Short mmCIF file of C-alpha atoms and ligand atoms in Angstrom, two decimals:
data_model
loop_
_atom_site.label_atom_id
_atom_site.label_comp_id
_atom_site.label_asym_id
_atom_site.label_seq_id
_atom_site.Cartn_x
_atom_site.Cartn_y
_atom_site.Cartn_z
CA MET A 1 26.33 -47.86 -33.60
CA ALA A 2 22.62 -48.09 -34.53
CA GLN A 3 21.60 -51.42 -35.98
CA PRO A 4 20.63 -51.26 -39.68
CA PRO A 5 16.86 -51.77 -39.90
CA CYS A 6 15.58 -55.20 -40.76
CA PHE A 7 12.17 -55.16 -42.34
CA ASP A 8 9.69 -57.02 -44.47
CA LEU A 9 7.90 -54.65 -46.80
CA ILE A 10 4.86 -56.21 -48.41
CA PHE A 11 3.32 -54.35 -51.33
CA PHE A 12 -0.27 -55.14 -52.18
CA GLY A 13 -0.77 -53.90 -55.74
CA GLY A 14 2.85 -54.84 -56.42
CA THR A 15 2.44 -54.82 -60.21
CA GLY A 16 0.46 -51.56 -60.24
CA ASP A 17 1.49 -48.24 -61.69
CA LEU A 18 2.40 -46.64 -58.35
CA ALA A 19 4.62 -49.54 -57.28
CA LEU A 20 6.47 -49.70 -60.59
CA ARG A 21 6.70 -45.98 -61.30
CA LYS A 22 7.36 -44.62 -57.82
CA LEU A 23 7.76 -47.08 -54.94
CA LEU A 24 10.32 -49.49 -56.38
CA PRO A 25 12.50 -46.76 -57.96
CA ALA A 26 12.42 -44.99 -54.57
CA LEU A 27 13.61 -48.18 -52.88
CA TYR A 28 16.31 -48.64 -55.53
CA TYR A 29 17.76 -45.25 -54.53
CA ARG A 30 17.52 -45.94 -50.82
CA HIS A 31 19.14 -49.35 -51.32
CA ARG A 32 21.93 -47.78 -53.37
CA ASP A 33 22.63 -45.13 -50.73
CA THR A 34 22.32 -47.29 -47.59
CA VAL A 35 25.42 -48.99 -46.26
CA ASP A 36 23.92 -52.20 -44.95
CA CYS A 37 20.72 -53.48 -46.57
CA SER A 38 21.20 -57.11 -45.61
CA GLY A 39 18.02 -57.02 -43.53
CA TRP A 40 15.74 -55.74 -46.30
CA ARG A 41 13.05 -57.92 -47.78
CA ILE A 42 10.53 -56.63 -50.31
CA ILE A 43 7.61 -58.89 -51.13
CA ALA A 44 5.30 -57.82 -53.93
CA VAL A 45 1.80 -59.24 -53.97
CA SER A 46 -0.74 -59.14 -56.75
CA ARG A 47 -3.14 -61.35 -58.65
CA GLN A 48 -0.94 -61.61 -61.74
CA ALA A 49 0.37 -65.10 -62.42
CA LEU A 50 4.09 -64.41 -62.16
CA ASP A 51 7.03 -65.87 -60.34
CA THR A 52 9.83 -63.92 -58.68
CA ALA A 53 12.03 -64.07 -61.81
CA GLY A 54 9.20 -62.69 -63.95
CA TYR A 55 8.51 -59.95 -61.42
CA VAL A 56 12.17 -58.98 -61.16
CA ALA A 57 12.25 -58.64 -64.97
CA MET A 58 9.17 -56.40 -64.80
CA VAL A 59 10.70 -54.17 -62.10
CA HIS A 60 14.00 -54.04 -64.02
CA GLU A 61 12.18 -52.59 -67.04
CA ALA A 62 10.31 -50.12 -64.85
CA CYS A 63 13.43 -48.96 -63.03
CA LYS A 64 15.27 -48.45 -66.32
CA GLN A 65 12.32 -46.39 -67.54
CA PHE A 66 11.66 -44.31 -64.44
CA ILE A 67 15.15 -43.79 -63.01
CA PRO A 68 17.27 -41.30 -64.95
CA ALA A 69 20.00 -43.10 -66.94
CA LYS A 70 22.76 -41.32 -65.01
CA ASP A 71 21.50 -42.89 -61.77
CA PHE A 72 20.71 -46.37 -63.06
CA ASP A 73 23.57 -48.80 -62.59
CA GLU A 74 23.28 -52.50 -63.47
CA ALA A 75 25.52 -53.57 -60.58
CA VAL A 76 23.43 -51.58 -58.09
CA TRP A 77 20.30 -53.02 -59.65
CA THR A 78 21.58 -56.60 -59.37
CA ALA A 79 22.18 -56.14 -55.64
CA PHE A 80 18.76 -54.52 -55.19
CA ALA A 81 17.01 -57.28 -57.17
CA THR A 82 18.15 -59.89 -54.63
CA ARG A 83 15.80 -58.22 -52.10
CA LEU A 84 12.69 -58.74 -54.27
CA GLU A 85 10.22 -61.59 -54.05
CA TYR A 86 6.83 -62.06 -55.64
CA LEU A 87 3.70 -63.88 -54.50
CA ALA A 88 0.62 -64.33 -56.70
CA ILE A 89 -2.20 -63.70 -54.22
CA ASP A 90 -5.77 -62.61 -54.71
CA ALA A 91 -6.17 -60.15 -51.85
CA THR A 92 -9.85 -61.02 -51.50
CA VAL A 93 -9.26 -64.77 -51.04
CA PRO A 94 -8.43 -65.68 -47.42
CA ALA A 95 -6.79 -68.99 -48.33
CA ASP A 96 -4.26 -67.21 -50.53
CA TYR A 97 -2.77 -65.58 -47.43
CA ASP A 98 -1.25 -68.93 -46.48
CA LYS A 99 1.42 -68.20 -49.06
CA LEU A 100 2.25 -64.94 -47.32
CA ALA A 101 2.22 -66.66 -43.92
CA THR A 102 4.72 -69.22 -45.20
CA ALA A 103 6.96 -66.48 -46.60
CA LEU A 104 6.85 -64.53 -43.33
CA ALA A 105 7.24 -67.52 -40.98
CA GLY A 106 9.79 -66.84 -38.26
CA SER A 107 10.02 -63.10 -38.92
CA ALA A 108 7.63 -61.78 -36.27
CA GLU A 109 10.45 -59.88 -34.54
CA ARG A 110 11.17 -57.82 -37.63
CA ILE A 111 9.42 -54.61 -38.70
CA ARG A 112 6.59 -55.61 -40.98
CA VAL A 113 5.02 -53.07 -43.33
CA PHE A 114 1.89 -53.80 -45.33
CA TYR A 115 1.68 -51.18 -48.06
CA LEU A 116 -1.81 -51.12 -49.56
CA SER A 117 -1.39 -49.66 -53.00
CA THR A 118 -4.75 -50.98 -54.18
CA ALA A 119 -8.25 -49.56 -54.53
CA ALA A 120 -9.46 -48.38 -51.12
CA SER A 121 -12.46 -50.69 -51.49
CA LEU A 122 -10.05 -53.60 -50.80
CA PHE A 123 -8.51 -52.17 -47.63
CA ALA A 124 -11.04 -53.71 -45.23
CA ASP A 125 -10.78 -57.17 -46.79
CA ILE A 126 -7.01 -57.08 -46.82
CA CYS A 127 -6.82 -56.07 -43.17
CA ASP A 128 -9.30 -58.76 -42.14
CA ASN A 129 -7.47 -61.40 -44.15
CA LEU A 130 -4.10 -60.39 -42.69
CA ALA A 131 -5.52 -60.66 -39.18
CA ALA A 132 -7.21 -64.00 -39.88
CA ALA A 133 -3.88 -65.37 -41.12
CA ASN A 134 -2.20 -64.12 -37.90
CA LEU A 135 0.11 -61.87 -39.84
CA VAL A 136 -0.40 -58.66 -37.85
CA THR A 137 2.35 -58.44 -35.23
CA PRO A 138 3.06 -55.65 -32.69
CA LEU A 139 5.80 -54.40 -35.03
CA SER A 140 3.44 -54.26 -38.03
CA ARG A 141 2.44 -51.08 -39.82
CA VAL A 142 -0.07 -50.52 -42.55
CA VAL A 143 0.27 -47.84 -45.22
CA LEU A 144 -2.92 -46.59 -46.86
CA GLU A 145 -2.66 -44.89 -50.22
CA LYS A 146 -5.04 -42.13 -51.19
CA PRO A 147 -7.82 -41.62 -52.10
CA LEU A 148 -8.99 -42.73 -48.68
CA GLY A 149 -12.68 -42.77 -49.33
CA PHE A 150 -14.98 -40.78 -51.49
CA SER A 151 -16.78 -38.84 -48.79
CA LEU A 152 -16.79 -38.61 -45.01
CA ALA A 153 -19.11 -41.62 -44.77
CA SER A 154 -17.01 -43.88 -46.98
CA ALA A 155 -13.75 -42.73 -45.34
CA THR A 156 -15.27 -43.50 -41.93
CA ALA A 157 -16.23 -47.00 -43.03
CA ILE A 158 -12.69 -47.68 -44.28
CA ASN A 159 -11.04 -46.19 -41.21
CA GLU A 160 -13.25 -48.20 -38.88
CA ALA A 161 -12.48 -51.42 -40.71
CA VAL A 162 -8.73 -50.76 -40.56
CA ALA A 163 -8.95 -49.69 -36.90
CA ARG A 164 -10.41 -53.08 -35.97
CA ILE A 165 -7.04 -54.62 -36.86
CA PHE A 166 -4.42 -51.87 -36.47
CA THR A 167 -4.00 -49.20 -33.79
CA GLU A 168 -3.89 -45.56 -34.94
CA LYS A 169 -0.11 -45.51 -34.28
CA GLN A 170 0.30 -48.39 -36.74
CA ILE A 171 -1.61 -46.62 -39.53
CA PHE A 172 0.30 -44.48 -42.04
CA ARG A 173 -2.09 -42.53 -44.30
CA ILE A 174 0.11 -41.31 -47.06
CA ASP A 175 -0.05 -37.98 -48.86
CA HIS A 176 3.04 -37.86 -51.03
CA TYR A 177 2.99 -34.05 -51.14
CA LEU A 178 4.07 -34.04 -47.50
CA GLY A 179 7.20 -35.96 -48.47
CA LYS A 180 8.33 -33.38 -51.00
CA GLU A 181 11.57 -31.65 -50.06
CA THR A 182 10.10 -28.16 -50.35
CA VAL A 183 7.27 -28.97 -47.98
CA GLN A 184 9.87 -30.01 -45.43
CA ASN A 185 11.60 -26.78 -46.19
CA LEU A 186 8.46 -24.80 -45.57
CA ILE A 187 8.53 -26.19 -42.04
CA ALA A 188 12.26 -25.30 -41.78
CA LEU A 189 11.63 -21.83 -43.17
CA ARG A 190 8.81 -21.07 -40.76
CA PHE A 191 10.18 -22.62 -37.60
CA GLY A 192 13.96 -22.44 -38.13
CA ASN A 193 14.12 -18.70 -38.83
CA SER A 194 13.01 -15.80 -36.72
CA ILE A 195 12.43 -13.30 -39.53
CA PHE A 196 9.28 -14.82 -40.99
CA GLU A 197 7.07 -15.41 -37.97
CA PRO A 198 6.41 -11.69 -37.27
CA LEU A 199 5.18 -11.39 -40.87
CA TRP A 200 3.19 -14.60 -40.92
CA HIS A 201 -0.29 -13.23 -40.22
CA ARG A 202 -3.10 -10.98 -41.35
CA ALA A 203 -1.35 -7.67 -40.61
CA ALA A 204 1.44 -8.41 -43.08
CA VAL A 205 -0.03 -10.91 -45.55
CA ARG A 206 -2.40 -9.69 -48.26
CA ASP A 207 -3.24 -13.03 -49.87
CA VAL A 208 -1.98 -16.57 -50.33
CA GLN A 209 -2.14 -18.58 -53.55
CA ILE A 210 -1.58 -22.32 -53.81
CA THR A 211 -1.35 -23.65 -57.35
CA LEU A 212 -0.93 -27.32 -58.25
CA ALA A 213 -0.92 -27.29 -62.04
CA GLU A 214 -0.19 -30.27 -64.26
CA THR A 215 0.24 -30.49 -68.02
CA VAL A 216 -0.70 -34.17 -68.12
CA GLY A 217 -4.27 -35.25 -68.81
CA VAL A 218 -5.97 -38.21 -67.17
CA GLY A 219 -4.00 -40.70 -69.28
CA GLU A 220 -4.91 -44.32 -68.57
CA ARG A 221 -6.59 -43.45 -65.26
CA GLY A 222 -9.83 -42.24 -66.83
CA GLU A 223 -12.10 -44.64 -65.01
CA TYR A 224 -10.68 -43.75 -61.58
CA TYR A 225 -10.43 -40.06 -62.32
CA ASP A 226 -13.94 -39.64 -63.59
CA ARG A 227 -15.28 -41.02 -60.33
CA TYR A 228 -13.17 -38.71 -58.19
CA GLY A 229 -12.45 -35.46 -60.06
CA ALA A 230 -9.96 -32.75 -59.14
CA LEU A 231 -11.59 -31.80 -55.84
CA ARG A 232 -11.22 -35.29 -54.36
CA ASP A 233 -8.02 -36.16 -56.22
CA MET A 234 -5.97 -33.05 -55.38
CA VAL A 235 -7.77 -30.55 -53.12
CA GLN A 236 -9.10 -32.81 -50.35
CA ASN A 237 -5.58 -34.03 -49.65
CA HIS A 238 -2.56 -32.34 -51.27
CA ALA A 239 -3.81 -28.74 -51.44
CA LEU A 240 -5.38 -28.82 -47.96
CA GLN A 241 -2.28 -30.37 -46.41
CA LEU A 242 -0.12 -27.60 -47.90
CA LEU A 243 -2.55 -25.02 -46.60
CA CYS A 244 -2.39 -26.56 -43.14
CA ILE A 245 1.40 -26.49 -42.96
CA LEU A 246 1.41 -22.93 -44.18
CA ALA A 247 -1.32 -21.67 -41.87
CA MET A 248 -0.83 -23.69 -38.69
CA GLU A 249 0.36 -22.22 -35.40
CA PRO A 250 3.93 -23.06 -34.40
CA PRO A 251 3.82 -26.47 -32.70
CA SER A 252 5.70 -26.79 -29.42
CA SER A 253 7.89 -29.57 -30.84
CA ILE A 254 8.23 -31.69 -33.95
CA ASP A 255 6.51 -34.55 -32.24
CA PRO A 256 4.10 -36.03 -34.84
CA ASP A 257 1.00 -35.39 -32.73
CA GLU A 258 2.00 -31.81 -31.90
CA ILE A 259 2.19 -31.06 -35.62
CA ARG A 260 -0.95 -32.98 -36.46
CA ASP A 261 -2.87 -31.23 -33.67
CA GLU A 262 -1.97 -27.87 -35.19
CA LYS A 263 -2.91 -28.96 -38.71
CA LEU A 264 -6.24 -30.23 -37.42
CA LYS A 265 -7.02 -26.81 -35.91
CA VAL A 266 -6.55 -25.24 -39.34
CA LEU A 267 -8.87 -27.75 -40.98
CA ARG A 268 -11.48 -27.03 -38.34
CA ALA A 269 -11.10 -23.27 -38.91
CA LEU A 270 -11.86 -23.50 -42.64
CA ARG A 271 -15.03 -21.55 -43.30
CA PRO A 272 -17.72 -23.98 -44.52
CA PHE A 273 -19.20 -23.35 -47.96
CA THR A 274 -22.92 -22.67 -48.25
CA PRO A 275 -24.55 -23.61 -51.58
CA ASP A 276 -24.32 -19.91 -52.57
CA ASP A 277 -20.64 -19.81 -51.68
CA VAL A 278 -20.07 -22.88 -53.81
CA ARG A 279 -21.53 -20.98 -56.75
CA ASN A 280 -19.67 -17.73 -56.04
CA LYS A 281 -16.34 -18.77 -54.59
CA ILE A 282 -15.54 -21.98 -56.46
CA VAL A 283 -14.89 -22.43 -60.17
CA ARG A 284 -14.89 -25.90 -61.61
CA GLY A 285 -13.66 -26.56 -65.10
CA GLN A 286 -13.16 -29.34 -67.60
CA TYR A 287 -10.54 -29.32 -70.34
CA ARG A 288 -11.32 -29.30 -74.01
CA ALA A 289 -8.92 -30.14 -76.84
CA GLY A 290 -5.92 -27.85 -77.09
CA ALA A 291 -2.15 -27.89 -77.28
CA ILE A 292 0.50 -28.68 -74.70
CA GLU A 293 4.04 -27.67 -75.60
CA GLY A 294 3.05 -27.37 -79.25
CA ARG A 295 1.41 -30.83 -79.39
CA ALA A 296 -2.32 -31.24 -80.01
CA VAL A 297 -4.10 -33.07 -77.18
CA PRO A 298 -7.71 -34.31 -76.93
CA GLY A 299 -10.36 -32.92 -74.63
CA TYR A 300 -11.34 -34.72 -71.41
CA LEU A 301 -14.50 -36.16 -72.95
CA ASP A 302 -12.41 -37.85 -75.66
CA GLU A 303 -9.95 -39.48 -73.25
CA PRO A 304 -10.10 -43.29 -72.85
CA GLY A 305 -12.58 -44.52 -70.26
CA ILE A 306 -14.46 -41.22 -69.88
CA PRO A 307 -18.26 -41.52 -70.15
CA ASP A 308 -20.11 -39.23 -72.59
CA GLY A 309 -21.35 -36.01 -71.11
CA THR A 310 -19.72 -36.50 -67.70
CA THR A 311 -19.56 -33.40 -65.51
CA THR A 312 -16.47 -34.42 -63.56
CA GLU A 313 -14.17 -31.46 -62.98
CA THR A 314 -10.53 -31.51 -64.10
CA PHE A 315 -9.91 -28.03 -62.67
CA VAL A 316 -10.89 -26.29 -59.46
CA ALA A 317 -10.14 -22.79 -58.21
CA MET A 318 -11.54 -21.56 -54.92
CA ARG A 319 -11.33 -18.80 -52.37
CA VAL A 320 -10.90 -20.21 -48.90
CA ASP A 321 -11.16 -18.36 -45.60
CA VAL A 322 -9.43 -19.53 -42.45
CA ASP A 323 -11.55 -18.24 -39.60
CA ASN A 324 -9.10 -17.61 -36.79
CA TRP A 325 -7.27 -14.60 -35.39
CA ARG A 326 -4.09 -15.14 -37.38
CA TRP A 327 -5.73 -15.31 -40.79
CA ALA A 328 -8.97 -13.33 -40.47
CA ARG A 329 -9.84 -11.65 -43.80
CA VAL A 330 -6.75 -13.02 -45.60
CA PRO A 331 -7.99 -14.83 -48.72
CA PHE A 332 -6.37 -18.16 -49.56
CA TYR A 333 -6.81 -19.08 -53.22
CA LEU A 334 -6.38 -22.73 -54.16
CA ARG A 335 -6.14 -23.85 -57.75
CA THR A 336 -5.41 -27.19 -59.37
CA GLY A 337 -5.95 -28.64 -62.81
CA LYS A 338 -4.93 -31.11 -65.45
CA ARG A 339 -3.75 -30.01 -68.90
CA MET A 340 -2.71 -26.57 -67.75
CA GLN A 341 -0.23 -24.31 -69.44
CA GLU A 342 2.74 -25.37 -67.29
CA ARG A 343 3.60 -28.06 -64.79
CA MET A 344 4.01 -25.94 -61.74
CA SER A 345 3.27 -26.39 -58.06
CA GLU A 346 3.90 -23.47 -55.81
CA ILE A 347 2.76 -21.50 -52.82
CA VAL A 348 2.77 -17.74 -53.17
CA ILE A 349 2.50 -15.41 -50.20
CA ASN A 350 1.84 -11.83 -51.24
CA PHE A 351 2.59 -9.30 -48.54
CA ARG A 352 0.73 -6.04 -48.13
CA ALA A 353 1.76 -3.01 -50.14
CA VAL A 354 3.76 -0.28 -48.40
CA PRO A 355 1.37 2.05 -46.54
CA HIS A 356 2.57 5.10 -48.45
CA ALA A 357 4.43 4.75 -51.74
CA ILE A 358 7.02 7.45 -52.41
CA LEU A 359 9.15 5.70 -55.03
CA PRO A 360 8.30 5.63 -58.74
CA GLY A 361 7.46 2.08 -59.78
CA ASN A 362 6.21 1.12 -56.34
CA ASP A 363 2.57 0.72 -57.31
CA ALA A 364 0.15 -1.48 -55.42
CA GLY A 365 0.86 -4.50 -57.66
CA ASN A 366 4.55 -4.51 -56.76
CA VAL A 367 4.46 -6.16 -53.39
CA ASN A 368 6.95 -8.30 -51.55
CA ARG A 369 6.26 -11.87 -52.38
CA LEU A 370 7.52 -15.17 -51.03
CA VAL A 371 7.29 -18.06 -53.49
CA ILE A 372 7.78 -21.61 -52.31
CA ARG A 373 8.27 -23.72 -55.44
CA LEU A 374 7.49 -27.41 -55.11
CA GLN A 375 8.05 -28.30 -58.73
CA PRO A 376 9.72 -28.08 -61.09
CA ASP A 377 13.05 -26.77 -59.77
CA GLU A 378 12.31 -26.84 -56.05
CA GLY A 379 13.30 -23.64 -54.31
CA ILE A 380 12.28 -20.47 -52.53
CA GLU A 381 12.15 -16.97 -53.97
CA LEU A 382 11.72 -13.71 -52.14
CA HIS A 383 10.66 -10.81 -54.34
CA VAL A 384 11.87 -7.46 -53.08
CA LEU A 385 11.80 -4.01 -54.64
CA ALA A 386 15.20 -2.72 -55.76
CA LYS A 387 16.36 0.38 -57.53
CA VAL A 388 16.79 0.08 -61.28
CA PRO A 389 20.41 1.07 -62.12
CA GLY A 390 20.69 4.51 -63.66
CA ALA A 391 20.14 8.13 -62.91
CA ASP A 392 16.46 7.88 -61.94
CA MET A 393 15.15 6.68 -58.61
CA ARG A 394 12.89 3.92 -59.90
CA VAL A 395 12.18 0.56 -58.30
CA LYS A 396 11.17 -2.81 -59.69
CA PRO A 397 10.75 -6.29 -58.17
CA VAL A 398 13.83 -8.54 -58.19
CA LYS A 399 14.19 -12.05 -56.85
CA LEU A 400 16.39 -13.42 -54.11
CA ASP A 401 16.39 -16.98 -55.38
CA LEU A 402 17.32 -20.09 -53.42
CA ASP A 403 17.47 -23.00 -55.84
CA PHE A 404 17.85 -26.16 -53.75
CA ALA A 405 19.62 -28.22 -56.43
CA GLU A 406 22.08 -25.39 -57.07
CA THR A 407 22.63 -24.58 -53.38
CA PHE A 408 22.93 -28.03 -51.91
CA LYS A 409 24.35 -29.73 -55.01
CA THR A 410 22.87 -33.05 -54.05
CA ARG A 411 20.09 -35.06 -55.59
CA GLN A 412 16.72 -34.28 -54.00
CA TRP A 413 15.06 -37.33 -52.53
CA ASP A 414 11.78 -38.29 -54.13
CA ALA A 415 8.85 -37.91 -51.74
CA TYR A 416 8.35 -41.68 -51.62
CA GLU A 417 11.95 -42.31 -50.54
CA ARG A 418 11.43 -40.20 -47.46
CA LEU A 419 7.95 -41.50 -46.71
CA LEU A 420 8.91 -45.17 -47.05
CA MET A 421 11.89 -44.68 -44.73
CA ASP A 422 9.63 -42.83 -42.27
CA VAL A 423 7.22 -45.77 -42.23
CA ILE A 424 10.07 -48.16 -41.57
CA SER A 425 11.42 -46.02 -38.75
CA GLY A 426 7.89 -45.51 -37.38
CA ASN A 427 7.81 -41.71 -37.78
CA LEU A 428 4.20 -40.57 -38.23
CA THR A 429 4.88 -36.82 -38.63
CA LEU A 430 4.22 -36.70 -42.38
CA PHE A 431 1.16 -38.95 -42.32
CA MET A 432 -2.45 -37.93 -41.81
CA ARG A 433 -4.18 -38.79 -38.59
CA ARG A 434 -7.73 -40.01 -38.81
CA ASP A 435 -9.26 -36.85 -37.33
CA GLU A 436 -7.46 -34.75 -39.97
CA LEU A 437 -8.87 -36.86 -42.73
CA ASP A 438 -12.37 -36.65 -41.23
CA ALA A 439 -12.11 -32.86 -40.91
CA ALA A 440 -11.01 -32.54 -44.54
CA TRP A 441 -13.92 -34.65 -45.80
CA HIS A 442 -16.33 -32.79 -43.52
CA TRP A 443 -15.33 -29.56 -45.28
CA ILE A 444 -15.29 -31.04 -48.81
CA ASP A 445 -18.58 -32.97 -48.73
CA PRO A 446 -20.92 -29.92 -48.88
CA ILE A 447 -19.18 -28.77 -52.06
CA HIS A 448 -20.04 -32.02 -53.80
CA SER A 449 -23.60 -31.89 -52.45
CA ALA A 450 -24.03 -28.37 -53.85
CA TRP A 451 -22.56 -29.34 -57.23
CA ALA A 452 -24.95 -32.29 -57.39
CA THR A 453 -27.92 -29.93 -57.26
CA GLN A 454 -26.54 -27.25 -59.58
CA SER A 455 -27.52 -27.38 -63.20
CA ASP A 456 -24.53 -25.46 -64.60
CA PRO A 457 -21.82 -27.87 -65.79
CA PRO A 458 -18.06 -27.29 -65.29
CA LYS A 459 -16.71 -24.38 -67.32
CA PRO A 460 -14.73 -25.45 -70.36
CA TYR A 461 -11.08 -24.45 -70.81
CA SER A 462 -8.68 -25.23 -73.59
CA ALA A 463 -5.86 -27.62 -72.77
CA GLY A 464 -2.65 -25.63 -72.42
CA THR A 465 -4.19 -22.64 -70.63
CA TRP A 466 -4.50 -21.58 -66.99
CA GLY A 467 -8.10 -22.81 -66.75
CA PRO A 468 -11.47 -21.16 -67.35
CA THR A 469 -11.60 -17.36 -67.49
CA ALA A 470 -13.90 -17.52 -64.47
CA SER A 471 -10.83 -18.52 -62.45
CA SER A 472 -9.23 -15.13 -63.17
CA ALA A 473 -12.54 -13.42 -62.45
CA LEU A 474 -12.76 -15.16 -59.05
CA ILE A 475 -9.63 -13.42 -57.81
CA VAL A 476 -9.93 -10.17 -59.79
CA ARG A 477 -13.22 -9.61 -57.98
CA ASP A 478 -11.17 -9.25 -54.78
CA GLY A 479 -8.89 -6.72 -56.52
CA LEU A 480 -6.09 -9.29 -56.95
CA CYS A 481 -4.71 -11.56 -59.66
CA TRP A 482 -2.96 -14.90 -59.97
CA LYS A 483 0.80 -14.63 -59.86
CA GLU A 484 1.37 -15.42 -63.53
CA GLU A 485 -1.06 -12.67 -64.49
CA SER A 486 0.51 -10.00 -62.33
C1 BG6 B 501 -1.80 -37.83 -57.29
C2 BG6 B 501 -3.04 -37.66 -58.12
O1 BG6 B 501 -2.11 -37.92 -55.93
O2 BG6 B 501 -0.93 -36.71 -57.49
C3 BG6 B 501 -2.68 -37.50 -59.59
O3 BG6 B 501 -3.87 -38.79 -57.95
C4 BG6 B 501 -1.67 -36.39 -59.77
O4 BG6 B 501 -3.85 -37.25 -60.37
C5 BG6 B 501 -0.50 -36.56 -58.83
O5 BG6 B 501 -1.24 -36.42 -61.12
C6 BG6 B 501 0.41 -35.34 -58.87
O6 BG6 B 501 1.57 -35.60 -58.14
P1 BG6 B 501 2.91 -34.85 -58.48
O7 BG6 B 501 3.85 -35.28 -57.41
O8 BG6 B 501 3.31 -35.29 -59.86
O9 BG6 B 501 2.58 -33.39 -58.46
#
């Protein structure tokens, strides 16, 4: 029987929002559902003056808040809490790492994961300090949270600093979208079935739409968000990674590098934007006051921490071309925004219309459509044309709907549960390789440069809508429309 894994998981930024809201609840679930967790050790590190008891109380509150009541069990919690330790360490102070060295003494044979859930500006210092304290062992891994850099130049500086201490195989660059169940299912759908591949190219596909829409605003993250904006926060990573998985060639195996090689080819095939393209093929927007689910919400400029008159975008829509044989002339539309009408992330593949329509109701807008829903309600829908019951021969689109929760009747793992377990087992498949990250920044940077020289500010849109009207115009110009408008 396989040995249960023994590991030391060290969270830098252990009192931060991500750790409390996502990482520790994810570990609670994994601890609950794993038979033998006797070898688990979770050490949270941050500057806050706390002891382990104080930290455990903090995590208890967070878990009660972020884990649904039906899943939260005090007995399970009590067992999980015994795995937690806390060390008050200033990550920038080398001498503070002595505390970590003492805690980790004698554990060099165990898997050691350093999870850097801090600002990327601290990554280099943390890596140097870990190395200086002799804490980096052959079984060590480092997890880097996004955003990894701000541009190609800053990402390169961070990657070089980390690479001085860790080998590429020890570096796990996380993009939590890749851990989502439906993204895994996209891989299963494409490469586990034979019926889709013959349709997966320019002859059969008319257009692809990727929408990552949120109803939340920037909340308490105003300072961070205003520096990054939607293009860096969502497109450079999540949207491009989805596009890669959708558009890549079939890899010859599920070996991490086989998959990452194919994703890299897609990134390199993205048509670069000229300054004119940036003006014509990209819409950037910024939300104004409006209403979300019947509740009035302020505009971006009135959110806490947002400087007056900032031109940071909270919405982006763009037409992307993938210049290779498979996808020539198939437009990919990407769209993401805060304070949109619905929380909805999905990939829509619209197939070409029938070459000659003979059935009433089969107009050009009624095409076969494959919808891969990431959230809410993860699932896959295939829209086909069926006859409307009755005397007349009339067709209309109906859905063949695979709802994962309904079909598999099991709780879907949160993305972080899968990704944390992958780090521990050393599986790099769902993590970005350095050359992928570089290629993504290489493609994104000219957009920012063009925006910096353009005088027109982001287009306003009311909170609770699908973004600026220019976003509809962008796609209507190509004779198409966004799925919710069709
Ligand atoms: C994060 C972004 O990476 O993804 C956030 O920084 C965004 O701004 C979040 O809200 C969205 O993730 P999810 O899983 O809720 O769609």
